[in-house]
Structures are given as C-alpha cells and as structure tokens.
Amino acid sequence: MVTLQKKLLAEVFGTFWLVLGGCGSAVIASAFPDVGIGLLGVSLAFGLTVLTMAFAIGHISGCHLNPAVSLGLCVGGRMPSKDLIPYILAQVVGGIAGAGVLYVIASGTAGFDVSAGFASNGYGDLSPGKYSMTAVLVTEVVLTAGFIYVIMGATDERAPAGLAPIAIGLCLTLIHLISIPVSNTSVNPARSLAVAVFAGGGYLAQVWLFWVAPLVGGALGAVLYKVVGDDNC
C-alpha cells in the first residue's frame, strides 16, 4: 500500500514538472527567434507534462497535479476527503518550486522581464486577447468541468485499460488550444499561483479568479459525470 507521504511527494514532483514544462515552454520557447513553438507548441507541452507524469506517478498518487482535479475526484467519490487539503498543499509547493527553477533559468538571458507576465493568467488588460473577467470566468469554469469529466471517464473501471494518460493529456492540450488567447489557460489553481507569485502586481491580484473558477468547474464536472456516467445514479 502506498503511504500518503509518498503520494504527496509524487504530487510535489508531478506539479513541479507541469509548471516547469508547461510554463517553461511559454516563457522560454514560445516566441524564440525564428523557431518559436507558438501557441500550438505550448498547448502540446502542457499536455505532454500531464501525459508523461500520468504514466510515471499515476500508480502512486493518481497524478492529480491540480487542486481542481483533486476536488473534482473528491466530489466524485474517487479520493477520500481527508486527503484533499494535503494534496492541494503538495501541489502548491511543487508548482512554486517549478516556477522558481524556471525563474532561475529564464532570468539567465538579457532582457528578461518577469513583470511582463511569466506565463501568468489574467483577465481584462492582463488577458492575452483582452477578454473580460466574465469571459475568462466562464471559460475557466466550463473547460475545467470538461477536463474533470474526461478524467473521470478515462479512469472509470469500464474504460479501456491503460489509455487514460493519453486521453487526459490530449484533453489538456485541447483546452490550451481553445483558451490561451482568453486567459493564458489556467484550469489549475496551483499552476496559476506558482507563476503569479513571481510575476507579482496585477497578475497576483487577479489570481483569485484562477482559484475560484477551476474549483467550481472541477466540482461541476464531477457532479455531471456522476449523473451521466454512474450506473448507480
């Protein structure tokens, strides 16, 4: 039996990997001269972080890497409520550690300006496409709900065995393809807080939305899956 301590350590490392890989692709490689990976590359990078970690630590902690995922799985009856807060704290620690390493790397080049955003999420003037707070709120709630629905469906014991990481990774890629211009894509409070701590200013002031909306979306997605996919409902 895997201990809670080992599960939490897995969540720390997994969330570290998600922030370093996903946000790192946006900060370091998205617009690199002539060979930048662009929005498609950043979207794929976020999906790959989840896919790789799902195979690496899914059997240890479930590979949540995201407070909204943990809450959704708790609401959906997939994890004990007593583990929810420890999981969230582990994810926050791992995310900030990932952002810290990214800061050390990114600041090693001339012209780096962390206040320019550092892959942070935002609405209004801090949204990549200047989308309103309402538009960003709706986007984050709906896409997080969809993400949790896919996670619960892909990990259902009736689903094809062994393919869940692929479905979940591709779902996160799709979510980023839709919403990077809107909010810079969160659907993950730990990821949002991690980089906002370094970007500061308005990004940190707006991070509340990127906790509230994904958590609401996570709970809604879990309830929806229980209604539609649970034979006992």
PDB file of C-alpha atoms in Angstrom:
ATOM      1  CA  MET A   1       0.000   0.000   0.000  1.00  0.00           C
ATOM      2  CA  VAL A   2       1.331   3.437  -0.957  1.00  0.00           C
ATOM      3  CA  THR A   3       1.578   5.786   2.029  1.00  0.00           C
ATOM      4  CA  LEU A   4       0.109   9.278   1.993  1.00  0.00           C
ATOM      5  CA  GLN A   5       3.616  10.702   2.330  1.00  0.00           C
ATOM      6  CA  LYS A   6       4.706   9.016  -0.894  1.00  0.00           C
ATOM      7  CA  LYS A   7       1.557  10.192  -2.646  1.00  0.00           C
ATOM      8  CA  LEU A   8       2.250  13.775  -1.593  1.00  0.00           C
ATOM      9  CA  LEU A   9       5.874  13.599  -2.711  1.00  0.00           C
ATOM     10  CA  ALA A  10       4.674  12.316  -6.080  1.00  0.00           C
ATOM     11  CA  GLU A  11       2.235  15.246  -6.329  1.00  0.00           C
ATOM     12  CA  VAL A  12       5.006  17.717  -5.464  1.00  0.00           C
ATOM     13  CA  PHE A  13       7.262  16.377  -8.198  1.00  0.00           C
ATOM     14  CA  GLY A  14       4.462  15.992 -10.732  1.00  0.00           C
ATOM     15  CA  THR A  15       3.225  19.558 -10.277  1.00  0.00           C
ATOM     16  CA  PHE A  16       6.819  20.788 -10.384  1.00  0.00           C
ATOM     17  CA  TRP A  17       7.141  19.050 -13.762  1.00  0.00           C
ATOM     18  CA  LEU A  18       3.878  20.512 -15.051  1.00  0.00           C
ATOM     19  CA  VAL A  19       4.838  24.104 -14.227  1.00  0.00           C
ATOM     20  CA  LEU A  20       8.424  23.765 -15.394  1.00  0.00           C
ATOM     21  CA  GLY A  21       7.452  22.033 -18.628  1.00  0.00           C
ATOM     22  CA  GLY A  22       4.243  23.837 -19.489  1.00  0.00           C
ATOM     23  CA  CYS A  23       5.002  27.356 -18.302  1.00  0.00           C
ATOM     24  CA  GLY A  24       8.644  26.891 -19.308  1.00  0.00           C
ATOM     25  CA  SER A  25       7.619  26.276 -22.897  1.00  0.00           C
ATOM     26  CA  ALA A  26       5.633  29.524 -22.847  1.00  0.00           C
ATOM     27  CA  VAL A  27       8.332  31.624 -21.176  1.00  0.00           C
ATOM     28  CA  ILE A  28      11.412  30.232 -22.925  1.00  0.00           C
ATOM     29  CA  ALA A  29      10.367  28.743 -26.261  1.00  0.00           C
ATOM     30  CA  SER A  30       7.034  30.150 -27.459  1.00  0.00           C
ATOM     31  CA  ALA A  31       8.457  33.151 -29.285  1.00  0.00           C
ATOM     32  CA  PHE A  32      12.117  32.220 -29.563  1.00  0.00           C
ATOM     33  CA  PRO A  33      13.564  33.943 -32.660  1.00  0.00           C
ATOM     34  CA  ASP A  34      12.710  32.141 -35.904  1.00  0.00           C
ATOM     35  CA  VAL A  35      11.977  28.763 -34.300  1.00  0.00           C
ATOM     36  CA  GLY A  36       9.437  29.633 -31.631  1.00  0.00           C
ATOM     37  CA  ILE A  37       6.971  26.868 -30.861  1.00  0.00           C
ATOM     38  CA  GLY A  38       3.964  29.219 -30.697  1.00  0.00           C
ATOM     39  CA  LEU A  39       0.594  28.525 -29.115  1.00  0.00           C
ATOM     40  CA  LEU A  40       0.381  25.048 -30.622  1.00  0.00           C
ATOM     41  CA  GLY A  41       3.703  24.092 -29.086  1.00  0.00           C
ATOM     42  CA  VAL A  42       2.800  25.489 -25.679  1.00  0.00           C
ATOM     43  CA  SER A  43      -0.530  23.648 -25.749  1.00  0.00           C
ATOM     44  CA  LEU A  44       1.220  20.410 -26.606  1.00  0.00           C
ATOM     45  CA  ALA A  45       3.825  20.971 -23.889  1.00  0.00           C
ATOM     46  CA  PHE A  46       1.170  21.234 -21.178  1.00  0.00           C
ATOM     47  CA  GLY A  47      -0.500  18.079 -22.463  1.00  0.00           C
ATOM     48  CA  LEU A  48       2.809  16.230 -22.518  1.00  0.00           C
ATOM     49  CA  THR A  49       3.615  17.137 -18.929  1.00  0.00           C
ATOM     50  CA  VAL A  50       0.390  15.515 -17.761  1.00  0.00           C
ATOM     51  CA  LEU A  51       0.700  12.540 -20.092  1.00  0.00           C
ATOM     52  CA  THR A  52       4.262  11.745 -19.009  1.00  0.00           C
ATOM     53  CA  MET A  53       3.557  12.200 -15.320  1.00  0.00           C
ATOM     54  CA  ALA A  54       0.357  10.144 -15.545  1.00  0.00           C
ATOM     55  CA  PHE A  55       2.436   7.193 -16.678  1.00  0.00           C
ATOM     56  CA  ALA A  56       5.183   7.965 -14.145  1.00  0.00           C
ATOM     57  CA  ILE A  57       3.198   8.614 -10.961  1.00  0.00           C
ATOM     58  CA  GLY A  58      -0.402   7.718 -11.756  1.00  0.00           C
ATOM     59  CA  HIS A  59       0.012   4.429  -9.904  1.00  0.00           C
ATOM     60  CA  ILE A  60       1.399   6.274  -6.869  1.00  0.00           C
ATOM     61  CA  SER A  61      -0.788   9.326  -6.303  1.00  0.00           C
ATOM     62  CA  GLY A  62      -3.280   9.270  -9.159  1.00  0.00           C
ATOM     63  CA  CYS A  63      -1.372  12.140 -10.812  1.00  0.00           C
ATOM     64  CA  HIS A  64      -3.752  14.970  -9.947  1.00  0.00           C
ATOM     65  CA  LEU A  65      -1.210  17.849 -10.170  1.00  0.00           C
ATOM     66  CA  ASN A  66      -4.104  20.253  -9.772  1.00  0.00           C
ATOM     67  CA  PRO A  67      -6.341  21.312  -6.843  1.00  0.00           C
ATOM     68  CA  ALA A  68      -9.359  21.388  -9.165  1.00  0.00           C
ATOM     69  CA  VAL A  69      -8.714  17.787 -10.168  1.00  0.00           C
ATOM     70  CA  SER A  70      -8.329  16.720  -6.551  1.00  0.00           C
ATOM     71  CA  LEU A  71     -11.547  18.491  -5.573  1.00  0.00           C
ATOM     72  CA  GLY A  72     -13.394  17.012  -8.526  1.00  0.00           C
ATOM     73  CA  LEU A  73     -12.236  13.494  -7.742  1.00  0.00           C
ATOM     74  CA  CYS A  74     -13.175  14.027  -4.101  1.00  0.00           C
ATOM     75  CA  VAL A  75     -16.674  15.194  -5.076  1.00  0.00           C
ATOM     76  CA  GLY A  76     -16.865  12.274  -7.486  1.00  0.00           C
ATOM     77  CA  GLY A  77     -16.024   9.785  -4.766  1.00  0.00           C
ATOM     78  CA  ARG A  78     -12.634   8.881  -6.210  1.00  0.00           C
ATOM     79  CA  MET A  79     -10.471  10.066  -3.281  1.00  0.00           C
ATOM     80  CA  PRO A  80     -11.031  10.388   0.490  1.00  0.00           C
ATOM     81  CA  SER A  81     -11.876  13.869   1.705  1.00  0.00           C
ATOM     82  CA  LYS A  82      -9.183  13.678   4.391  1.00  0.00           C
ATOM     83  CA  ASP A  83      -6.501  13.672   1.671  1.00  0.00           C
ATOM     84  CA  LEU A  84      -7.832  16.739  -0.181  1.00  0.00           C
ATOM     85  CA  ILE A  85      -6.054  19.526   1.722  1.00  0.00           C
ATOM     86  CA  PRO A  86      -2.698  17.667   1.898  1.00  0.00           C
ATOM     87  CA  TYR A  87      -2.877  17.046  -1.863  1.00  0.00           C
ATOM     88  CA  ILE A  88      -3.606  20.715  -2.575  1.00  0.00           C
ATOM     89  CA  LEU A  89      -0.752  21.874  -0.348  1.00  0.00           C
ATOM     90  CA  ALA A  90       1.639  19.447  -2.075  1.00  0.00           C
ATOM     91  CA  GLN A  91       0.560  20.735  -5.486  1.00  0.00           C
ATOM     92  CA  VAL A  92       1.086  24.351  -4.454  1.00  0.00           C
ATOM     93  CA  VAL A  93       4.565  23.565  -3.122  1.00  0.00           C
ATOM     94  CA  GLY A  94       5.503  21.666  -6.266  1.00  0.00           C
ATOM     95  CA  GLY A  95       4.163  24.395  -8.532  1.00  0.00           C
ATOM     96  CA  ILE A  96       6.061  27.177  -6.786  1.00  0.00           C
ATOM     97  CA  ALA A  97       9.231  25.075  -6.871  1.00  0.00           C
ATOM     98  CA  GLY A  98       8.788  24.573 -10.606  1.00  0.00           C
ATOM     99  CA  ALA A  99       8.239  28.291 -11.133  1.00  0.00           C
ATOM    100  CA  GLY A 100      11.331  29.021  -9.043  1.00  0.00           C
ATOM    101  CA  VAL A 101      13.552  26.817 -11.190  1.00  0.00           C
ATOM    102  CA  LEU A 102      12.010  28.343 -14.310  1.00  0.00           C
ATOM    103  CA  TYR A 103      12.767  31.827 -12.982  1.00  0.00           C
ATOM    104  CA  VAL A 104      16.420  30.932 -12.430  1.00  0.00           C
ATOM    105  CA  ILE A 105      16.700  29.603 -15.989  1.00  0.00           C
ATOM    106  CA  ALA A 106      14.696  32.339 -17.722  1.00  0.00           C
ATOM    107  CA  SER A 107      16.449  35.179 -15.931  1.00  0.00           C
ATOM    108  CA  GLY A 108      19.767  33.977 -17.293  1.00  0.00           C
ATOM    109  CA  THR A 109      19.305  35.901 -20.535  1.00  0.00           C
ATOM    110  CA  ALA A 110      19.448  39.628 -21.206  1.00  0.00           C
ATOM    111  CA  GLY A 111      16.119  41.383 -21.478  1.00  0.00           C
ATOM    112  CA  PHE A 112      14.158  39.008 -19.268  1.00  0.00           C
ATOM    113  CA  ASP A 113      11.304  40.811 -17.510  1.00  0.00           C
ATOM    114  CA  VAL A 114       9.306  38.763 -15.030  1.00  0.00           C
ATOM    115  CA  SER A 115       6.740  41.553 -14.680  1.00  0.00           C
ATOM    116  CA  ALA A 116       5.776  41.019 -18.331  1.00  0.00           C
ATOM    117  CA  GLY A 117       3.747  38.027 -17.182  1.00  0.00           C
ATOM    118  CA  PHE A 118       5.923  34.951 -16.726  1.00  0.00           C
ATOM    119  CA  ALA A 119       3.158  32.773 -18.265  1.00  0.00           C
ATOM    120  CA  SER A 120       0.673  34.100 -15.705  1.00  0.00           C
ATOM    121  CA  ASN A 121      -3.078  34.094 -16.161  1.00  0.00           C
ATOM    122  CA  GLY A 122      -5.194  37.218 -16.312  1.00  0.00           C
ATOM    123  CA  TYR A 123      -8.368  38.952 -17.436  1.00  0.00           C
ATOM    124  CA  GLY A 124      -9.048  42.416 -18.857  1.00  0.00           C
ATOM    125  CA  ASP A 125      -5.785  44.139 -19.683  1.00  0.00           C
ATOM    126  CA  LEU A 126      -3.836  41.111 -18.464  1.00  0.00           C
ATOM    127  CA  SER A 127      -5.654  38.679 -20.754  1.00  0.00           C
ATOM    128  CA  PRO A 128      -3.626  37.889 -23.914  1.00  0.00           C
ATOM    129  CA  GLY A 129      -6.666  38.818 -26.012  1.00  0.00           C
ATOM    130  CA  LYS A 130      -8.014  41.422 -23.558  1.00  0.00           C
ATOM    131  CA  TYR A 131     -11.018  39.277 -22.695  1.00  0.00           C
ATOM    132  CA  SER A 132     -13.361  40.444 -19.945  1.00  0.00           C
ATOM    133  CA  MET A 133     -13.480  38.977 -16.455  1.00  0.00           C
ATOM    134  CA  THR A 134     -16.838  37.352 -17.286  1.00  0.00           C
ATOM    135  CA  ALA A 135     -15.478  35.723 -20.440  1.00  0.00           C
ATOM    136  CA  VAL A 136     -12.448  34.392 -18.561  1.00  0.00           C
ATOM    137  CA  LEU A 137     -14.583  33.160 -15.657  1.00  0.00           C
ATOM    138  CA  VAL A 138     -16.934  31.254 -17.961  1.00  0.00           C
ATOM    139  CA  THR A 139     -14.027  29.835 -19.958  1.00  0.00           C
ATOM    140  CA  GLU A 140     -12.215  28.555 -16.885  1.00  0.00           C
ATOM    141  CA  VAL A 141     -15.316  27.041 -15.277  1.00  0.00           C
ATOM    142  CA  VAL A 142     -16.519  25.273 -18.423  1.00  0.00           C
ATOM    143  CA  LEU A 143     -13.132  23.968 -19.552  1.00  0.00           C
ATOM    144  CA  THR A 144     -12.215  22.737 -16.077  1.00  0.00           C
ATOM    145  CA  ALA A 145     -15.559  20.950 -15.858  1.00  0.00           C
ATOM    146  CA  GLY A 146     -14.844  19.297 -19.195  1.00  0.00           C
ATOM    147  CA  PHE A 147     -11.363  18.333 -18.035  1.00  0.00           C
ATOM    148  CA  ILE A 148     -12.674  16.644 -14.888  1.00  0.00           C
ATOM    149  CA  TYR A 149     -15.372  14.878 -16.891  1.00  0.00           C
ATOM    150  CA  VAL A 150     -12.732  13.440 -19.226  1.00  0.00           C
ATOM    151  CA  ILE A 151     -10.507  12.435 -16.297  1.00  0.00           C
ATOM    152  CA  MET A 152     -13.341  10.612 -14.550  1.00  0.00           C
ATOM    153  CA  GLY A 153     -14.465   8.920 -17.734  1.00  0.00           C
ATOM    154  CA  ALA A 154     -10.964   7.906 -18.831  1.00  0.00           C
ATOM    155  CA  THR A 155     -10.163   6.451 -15.402  1.00  0.00           C
ATOM    156  CA  ASP A 156     -13.500   4.695 -14.986  1.00  0.00           C
ATOM    157  CA  GLU A 157     -13.007   0.966 -14.470  1.00  0.00           C
ATOM    158  CA  ARG A 158     -15.208   0.400 -17.540  1.00  0.00           C
ATOM    159  CA  ALA A 159     -12.934   2.487 -19.776  1.00  0.00           C
ATOM    160  CA  PRO A 160     -10.205   0.909 -21.974  1.00  0.00           C
ATOM    161  CA  ALA A 161      -7.339  -0.041 -19.672  1.00  0.00           C
ATOM    162  CA  GLY A 162      -4.056   1.839 -19.882  1.00  0.00           C
ATOM    163  CA  LEU A 163      -5.180   4.641 -22.192  1.00  0.00           C
ATOM    164  CA  ALA A 164      -6.251   7.225 -19.608  1.00  0.00           C
ATOM    165  CA  PRO A 165      -2.983   9.226 -19.662  1.00  0.00           C
ATOM    166  CA  ILE A 166      -3.273   9.728 -23.418  1.00  0.00           C
ATOM    167  CA  ALA A 167      -6.883  10.915 -23.240  1.00  0.00           C
ATOM    168  CA  ILE A 168      -6.157  13.238 -20.324  1.00  0.00           C
ATOM    169  CA  GLY A 169      -3.003  14.684 -21.880  1.00  0.00           C
ATOM    170  CA  LEU A 170      -4.737  15.333 -25.185  1.00  0.00           C
ATOM    171  CA  CYS A 171      -7.691  16.901 -23.370  1.00  0.00           C
ATOM    172  CA  LEU A 172      -5.382  19.377 -21.640  1.00  0.00           C
ATOM    173  CA  THR A 173      -3.758  20.125 -24.990  1.00  0.00           C
ATOM    174  CA  LEU A 174      -7.176  20.857 -26.489  1.00  0.00           C
ATOM    175  CA  ILE A 175      -8.094  23.092 -23.558  1.00  0.00           C
ATOM    176  CA  HIS A 176      -4.961  25.168 -24.133  1.00  0.00           C
ATOM    177  CA  LEU A 177      -5.617  25.406 -27.867  1.00  0.00           C
ATOM    178  CA  ILE A 178      -9.020  26.901 -27.052  1.00  0.00           C
ATOM    179  CA  SER A 179      -8.183  29.241 -24.221  1.00  0.00           C
ATOM    180  CA  ILE A 180      -4.609  30.553 -24.313  1.00  0.00           C
ATOM    181  CA  PRO A 181      -5.820  33.747 -26.056  1.00  0.00           C
ATOM    182  CA  VAL A 182      -8.589  34.145 -23.468  1.00  0.00           C
ATOM    183  CA  SER A 183      -6.880  33.623 -20.116  1.00  0.00           C
ATOM    184  CA  ASN A 184      -3.467  32.147 -20.923  1.00  0.00           C
ATOM    185  CA  THR A 185      -5.194  28.967 -19.716  1.00  0.00           C
ATOM    186  CA  SER A 186      -5.270  28.001 -16.098  1.00  0.00           C
ATOM    187  CA  VAL A 187      -7.773  25.235 -15.242  1.00  0.00           C
ATOM    188  CA  ASN A 188      -5.257  24.678 -12.421  1.00  0.00           C
ATOM    189  CA  PRO A 189      -5.021  26.925  -9.352  1.00  0.00           C
ATOM    190  CA  ALA A 190      -1.582  25.636  -8.339  1.00  0.00           C
ATOM    191  CA  ARG A 191      -0.135  26.436 -11.772  1.00  0.00           C
ATOM    192  CA  SER A 192      -1.667  29.921 -11.665  1.00  0.00           C
ATOM    193  CA  LEU A 193      -0.441  30.789  -8.193  1.00  0.00           C
ATOM    194  CA  ALA A 194       3.058  29.438  -8.863  1.00  0.00           C
ATOM    195  CA  VAL A 195       3.925  31.879 -11.630  1.00  0.00           C
ATOM    196  CA  ALA A 196       1.843  34.778 -10.269  1.00  0.00           C
ATOM    197  CA  VAL A 197       3.999  34.750  -7.118  1.00  0.00           C
ATOM    198  CA  PHE A 198       6.968  35.694  -9.302  1.00  0.00           C
ATOM    199  CA  ALA A 199       5.153  37.990 -11.746  1.00  0.00           C
ATOM    200  CA  GLY A 200       3.504  39.914  -8.898  1.00  0.00           C
ATOM    201  CA  GLY A 201       1.464  43.071  -9.428  1.00  0.00           C
ATOM    202  CA  GLY A 202      -1.839  42.707 -11.219  1.00  0.00           C
ATOM    203  CA  TYR A 203      -1.226  39.048 -12.007  1.00  0.00           C
ATOM    204  CA  LEU A 204      -1.060  38.184  -8.337  1.00  0.00           C
ATOM    205  CA  ALA A 205      -4.070  40.407  -7.607  1.00  0.00           C
ATOM    206  CA  GLN A 206      -6.133  38.522 -10.205  1.00  0.00           C
ATOM    207  CA  VAL A 207      -5.099  35.017  -9.179  1.00  0.00           C
ATOM    208  CA  TRP A 208      -8.230  34.669  -7.045  1.00  0.00           C
ATOM    209  CA  LEU A 209     -10.287  34.054 -10.193  1.00  0.00           C
ATOM    210  CA  PHE A 210      -7.968  31.243 -11.215  1.00  0.00           C
ATOM    211  CA  TRP A 211      -8.675  29.518  -7.933  1.00  0.00           C
ATOM    212  CA  VAL A 212     -12.417  30.113  -7.791  1.00  0.00           C
ATOM    213  CA  ALA A 213     -13.304  29.256 -11.391  1.00  0.00           C
ATOM    214  CA  PRO A 214     -11.338  25.979 -11.711  1.00  0.00           C
ATOM    215  CA  LEU A 215     -12.513  24.750  -8.322  1.00  0.00           C
ATOM    216  CA  VAL A 216     -16.133  25.459  -9.243  1.00  0.00           C
ATOM    217  CA  GLY A 217     -15.593  23.826 -12.625  1.00  0.00           C
ATOM    218  CA  GLY A 218     -13.947  20.810 -11.053  1.00  0.00           C
ATOM    219  CA  ALA A 219     -16.879  20.201  -8.737  1.00  0.00           C
ATOM    220  CA  LEU A 220     -19.399  20.699 -11.554  1.00  0.00           C
ATOM    221  CA  GLY A 221     -17.562  18.286 -13.848  1.00  0.00           C
ATOM    222  CA  ALA A 222     -17.571  15.614 -11.166  1.00  0.00           C
ATOM    223  CA  VAL A 223     -21.274  16.032 -10.472  1.00  0.00           C
ATOM    224  CA  LEU A 224     -22.057  15.892 -14.195  1.00  0.00           C
ATOM    225  CA  TYR A 225     -20.084  12.688 -14.645  1.00  0.00           C
ATOM    226  CA  LYS A 226     -21.810  11.071 -11.678  1.00  0.00           C
ATOM    227  CA  VAL A 227     -25.197  11.943 -13.168  1.00  0.00           C
ATOM    228  CA  VAL A 228     -24.353  10.758 -16.680  1.00  0.00           C
ATOM    229  CA  GLY A 229     -21.763   8.059 -16.168  1.00  0.00           C
ATOM    230  CA  ASP A 230     -22.509   6.474 -12.815  1.00  0.00           C
ATOM    231  CA  ASP A 231     -24.755   3.423 -13.078  1.00  0.00           C
ATOM    232  CA  ASN A 232     -25.901   3.986  -9.506  1.00  0.00           C
ATOM    233  CA  CYS A 233     -27.329   7.466 -10.170  1.00  0.00           C
TER     234      CYS A 233
END
